[in-house]
mmCIF file of C-alpha atoms in Angstrom:
data_model
loop_
_atom_site.group_PDB
_atom_site.id
_atom_site.type_symbol
_atom_site.label_atom_id
_atom_site.label_comp_id
_atom_site.label_asym_id
_atom_site.label_seq_id
_atom_site.Cartn_x
_atom_site.Cartn_y
_atom_site.Cartn_z
ATOM 1 C CA MET A 1 -8.436 53.195 40.770
ATOM 2 C CA LYS A 2 -4.722 52.877 41.277
ATOM 3 C CA LEU A 3 -2.386 55.299 43.041
ATOM 4 C CA ARG A 4 0.938 56.064 41.358
ATOM 5 C CA LEU A 5 3.633 57.995 43.213
ATOM 6 C CA ASP A 6 7.083 58.955 42.007
ATOM 7 C CA LEU A 7 9.204 59.037 45.162
ATOM 8 C CA ARG A 8 12.311 60.631 43.708
ATOM 9 C CA GLY A 9 12.983 57.838 41.236
ATOM 10 C CA ILE A 10 11.130 54.964 42.923
ATOM 11 C CA ILE A 11 7.701 54.438 41.382
ATOM 12 C CA VAL A 12 5.120 53.149 43.858
ATOM 13 C CA GLN A 13 1.810 51.821 42.590
ATOM 14 C CA LEU A 14 -1.010 50.750 44.902
ATOM 15 C CA ARG A 15 -4.503 49.401 44.200
ATOM 16 C CA ILE A 16 -6.813 48.369 47.026
ATOM 17 C CA ARG A 17 -9.954 46.354 46.318
ATOM 18 C CA GLY A 18 -12.551 44.690 48.511
ATOM 19 C CA TYR A 19 -12.641 47.258 51.293
ATOM 20 C CA ASN A 20 -15.532 46.489 53.638
ATOM 21 C CA PRO A 21 -16.037 48.845 56.595
ATOM 22 C CA GLY A 22 -18.530 46.557 58.348
ATOM 23 C CA LEU A 23 -16.058 43.778 59.113
ATOM 24 C CA LYS A 24 -13.833 45.354 61.800
ATOM 25 C CA ASP A 25 -14.413 42.574 64.318
ATOM 26 C CA ASP A 26 -14.222 39.782 61.719
ATOM 27 C CA CYS A 27 -10.642 40.386 60.587
ATOM 28 C CA PHE A 28 -10.310 36.945 58.972
ATOM 29 C CA ASN A 29 -12.917 37.911 56.371
ATOM 30 C CA ALA A 30 -12.061 41.597 56.129
ATOM 31 C CA TRP A 31 -8.893 41.351 54.033
ATOM 32 C CA CYS A 32 -8.586 43.761 51.152
ATOM 33 C CA LYS A 33 -7.021 42.542 47.930
ATOM 34 C CA VAL A 34 -4.005 44.706 47.244
ATOM 35 C CA ASP A 35 -1.819 45.056 44.161
ATOM 36 C CA PHE A 36 1.364 46.990 44.769
ATOM 37 C CA SER A 37 4.728 47.540 43.172
ATOM 38 C CA PHE A 38 7.941 49.386 43.937
ATOM 39 C CA SER A 39 10.148 49.855 40.912
ATOM 40 C CA SER A 40 13.175 51.782 39.759
ATOM 41 C CA GLU A 41 14.832 50.507 36.603
ATOM 42 C CA PRO A 42 17.090 48.639 36.429
ATOM 43 C CA TRP A 43 17.728 47.790 40.074
ATOM 44 C CA LEU A 44 14.280 47.448 41.716
ATOM 45 C CA ASN A 45 11.189 45.535 40.635
ATOM 46 C CA TYR A 46 9.145 44.278 43.592
ATOM 47 C CA GLU A 47 5.501 43.481 42.907
ATOM 48 C CA GLN A 48 2.639 41.637 44.584
ATOM 49 C CA ASN A 49 -0.872 41.045 43.267
ATOM 50 C CA ASP A 50 -3.985 40.103 45.236
ATOM 51 C CA ALA A 51 -1.922 40.337 48.417
ATOM 52 C CA GLU A 52 -3.678 40.434 51.773
ATOM 53 C CA VAL A 53 -1.622 43.191 53.365
ATOM 54 C CA PHE A 54 -4.446 45.332 54.772
ATOM 55 C CA VAL A 55 -7.464 44.444 56.855
ATOM 56 C CA SER A 56 -10.291 46.856 55.991
ATOM 57 C CA TYR A 57 -10.156 48.734 59.292
ATOM 58 C CA GLU A 58 -6.424 49.379 58.774
ATOM 59 C CA VAL A 59 -7.190 51.315 55.586
ATOM 60 C CA SER A 60 -9.651 53.588 57.384
ATOM 61 C CA ASP A 61 -7.297 53.924 60.384
ATOM 62 C CA LEU A 62 -4.499 54.983 58.014
ATOM 63 C CA TYR A 63 -6.769 57.559 56.385
ATOM 64 C CA PHE A 64 -7.640 59.175 59.704
ATOM 65 C CA ILE A 65 -4.141 59.174 61.186
ATOM 66 C CA LEU A 66 -2.645 60.608 57.972
ATOM 67 C CA LYS A 67 -5.257 63.371 58.122
ATOM 68 C CA ARG A 68 -4.121 64.101 61.683
ATOM 69 C CA LEU A 69 -0.478 64.178 60.554
ATOM 70 C CA LEU A 70 -1.331 66.546 57.695
ATOM 71 C CA CYS A 71 -3.224 68.857 60.074
ATOM 72 C CA ASP A 72 -0.210 68.957 62.423
ATOM 73 C CA GLU A 73 -2.181 67.250 65.201
ATOM 74 C CA LEU A 74 0.507 64.656 65.964
ATOM 75 C CA THR A 75 3.207 65.684 68.406
ATOM 76 C CA GLU A 76 5.087 62.404 68.739
ATOM 77 C CA ILE A 77 6.481 59.959 66.182
ATOM 78 C CA GLU A 78 3.878 57.253 65.504
ATOM 79 C CA GLU A 79 4.828 53.781 64.309
ATOM 80 C CA LEU A 80 2.064 51.776 62.660
ATOM 81 C CA ASP A 81 2.452 48.042 62.216
ATOM 82 C CA MET A 82 -0.169 46.306 60.136
ATOM 83 C CA ARG A 83 -1.652 42.905 61.017
ATOM 84 C CA GLU A 84 0.488 41.428 58.244
ATOM 85 C CA PRO A 85 4.104 42.581 58.437
ATOM 86 C CA ASP A 86 4.431 43.541 54.747
ATOM 87 C CA PHE A 87 4.061 47.241 55.493
ATOM 88 C CA ASN A 88 5.111 49.436 58.385
ATOM 89 C CA PHE A 89 4.531 53.181 58.531
ATOM 90 C CA THR A 90 6.425 55.668 60.694
ATOM 91 C CA LEU A 91 4.845 59.116 60.883
ATOM 92 C CA HIS A 92 7.058 62.054 61.776
ATOM 93 C CA PRO A 93 5.311 65.257 62.910
ATOM 94 C CA LYS A 94 6.731 68.739 62.489
ATOM 95 C CA PHE A 95 9.865 69.187 64.566
ATOM 96 C CA ASP A 96 11.725 72.233 65.846
ATOM 97 C CA ILE A 97 15.304 71.421 64.874
ATOM 98 C CA ARG A 98 16.593 73.779 67.568
ATOM 99 C CA ASN A 99 15.425 71.152 70.104
ATOM 100 C CA ASP A 100 17.781 68.519 68.664
ATOM 101 C CA PRO A 101 20.878 68.330 70.885
ATOM 102 C CA LYS A 102 22.926 67.021 67.943
ATOM 103 C CA VAL A 103 22.392 70.225 65.976
ATOM 104 C CA ALA A 104 24.702 73.132 66.804
ATOM 105 C CA TYR A 105 23.280 75.760 64.460
ATOM 106 C CA VAL A 106 20.058 76.282 62.547
ATOM 107 C CA ALA A 107 19.805 78.983 59.911
ATOM 108 C CA LEU A 108 17.064 81.535 60.370
ATOM 109 C CA GLY A 109 13.914 80.390 58.570
ATOM 110 C CA HIS A 110 14.885 76.705 58.703
ATOM 111 C CA GLU A 111 13.974 75.982 62.312
ATOM 112 C CA ILE A 112 11.023 73.684 61.615
ATOM 113 C CA ARG A 113 11.343 70.372 59.775
ATOM 114 C CA ASP A 114 8.053 69.557 58.041
ATOM 115 C CA ILE A 115 6.180 66.294 58.415
ATOM 116 C CA PHE A 116 7.319 63.160 56.602
ATOM 117 C CA MET A 117 6.549 59.464 56.602
ATOM 118 C CA ASP A 118 8.738 56.394 56.241
ATOM 119 C CA TRP A 119 7.061 53.430 54.538
ATOM 120 C CA ARG A 120 8.865 50.160 55.118
ATOM 121 C CA VAL A 121 8.145 47.287 52.730
ATOM 122 C CA CYS A 122 9.246 43.908 54.077
ATOM 123 C CA PHE A 123 10.286 41.283 51.562
ATOM 124 C CA TRP A 124 9.054 37.701 51.474
ATOM 125 C CA HIS A 125 10.904 34.663 50.116
ATOM 126 C CA ASP A 126 9.588 31.361 51.454
ATOM 127 C CA GLY A 127 8.337 33.453 54.371
ATOM 128 C CA LEU A 128 9.184 36.822 55.827
ATOM 129 C CA THR A 129 12.845 37.809 55.492
ATOM 130 C CA PRO A 130 14.844 40.404 57.460
ATOM 131 C CA ASN A 131 15.225 42.413 54.228
ATOM 132 C CA TYR A 132 13.195 45.498 53.483
ATOM 133 C CA LEU A 133 12.944 48.634 51.381
ATOM 134 C CA SER A 134 12.213 51.965 53.037
ATOM 135 C CA VAL A 135 10.815 54.908 51.111
ATOM 136 C CA SER A 136 10.176 58.374 52.455
ATOM 137 C CA LEU A 137 7.134 60.494 51.640
ATOM 138 C CA LYS A 138 6.981 64.255 51.984
ATOM 139 C CA ARG A 139 3.833 66.259 52.711
ATOM 140 C CA LYS A 140 2.479 66.283 49.133
ATOM 141 C CA GLU A 141 2.938 62.506 48.744
ATOM 142 C CA ILE A 142 1.357 61.889 52.158
ATOM 143 C CA GLN A 143 -1.604 63.989 51.028
ATOM 144 C CA TYR A 144 -1.937 61.859 47.886
ATOM 145 C CA LEU A 145 -1.797 58.633 49.913
ATOM 146 C CA CYS A 146 -4.310 59.995 52.424
ATOM 147 C CA ASN A 147 -6.666 61.025 49.613
ATOM 148 C CA TYR A 148 -6.326 57.573 48.058
ATOM 149 C CA PHE A 149 -7.228 55.891 51.358
ATOM 150 C CA GLY A 150 -10.146 58.352 51.586
ATOM 151 C CA LEU A 151 -11.304 57.318 48.121
ATOM 152 C CA VAL A 152 -11.037 53.597 48.982
ATOM 153 C CA THR A 153 -12.979 54.045 52.230
ATOM 154 C CA GLY A 154 -15.660 56.272 50.710
ATOM 155 C CA GLN A 155 -14.647 59.330 52.743
ATOM 156 C CA LEU A 156 -13.879 61.024 49.401
ATOM 157 C CA SER A 157 -15.541 60.547 46.024
ATOM 158 C CA GLU A 158 -14.194 60.662 42.494
ATOM 159 C CA THR A 159 -15.849 64.070 42.104
ATOM 160 C CA ASP A 160 -13.934 65.585 45.029
ATOM 161 C CA PRO A 161 -11.652 68.371 43.719
ATOM 162 C CA ALA A 162 -8.555 66.854 45.395
ATOM 163 C CA VAL A 163 -9.262 63.479 43.766
ATOM 164 C CA ARG A 164 -9.920 65.058 40.355
ATOM 165 C CA SER A 165 -6.666 66.997 40.687
ATOM 166 C CA MET A 166 -4.793 63.770 41.409
ATOM 167 C CA ALA A 167 -6.341 62.129 38.326
ATOM 168 C CA ASP A 168 -5.414 65.139 36.181
ATOM 169 C CA ALA A 169 -1.815 64.934 37.470
ATOM 170 C CA GLY A 170 -1.573 61.194 36.669
ATOM 171 C CA VAL A 171 -1.331 60.234 40.338
ATOM 172 C CA LEU A 172 -4.630 58.326 40.085
ATOM 173 C CA ILE A 173 -4.948 55.902 37.202
ATOM 174 C CA GLN A 174 -7.993 53.922 36.069
#
């Protein structure tokens, strides 16, 4: 299955194949095959197929840390670098804006900023370049990504109500 997210005009598609949970210590043979694209017509069309951007254990690690973020168990910003530098994830937990010294006033009822995640995609051209695209995911999109990682790792099945709901909404595609 493929994940499809619309991040406010940038369409992200992700398909992970070849996940093998038994190869954590043998990272040279534990690469997943990943198809991904980031597109927004007419200005963005970045796509890779059969890329080795995740080692299997990274997929399961991402599933579990995103679950922790979604359950408000993280208290500090977490930066996750993958073995290959194609992707970088920065997880931002809930934050009381009143604790930000740069903010002079916070309206009643708007004191807490909800979780979000920055996903940095580094570009390659004859090797890694200093250029990248950064997209931001809100809670609902993080939940979709977490569920997708859960599906890939076998923590969730296609019959799980959250997965079926994603398929019904067109977020999961065959």
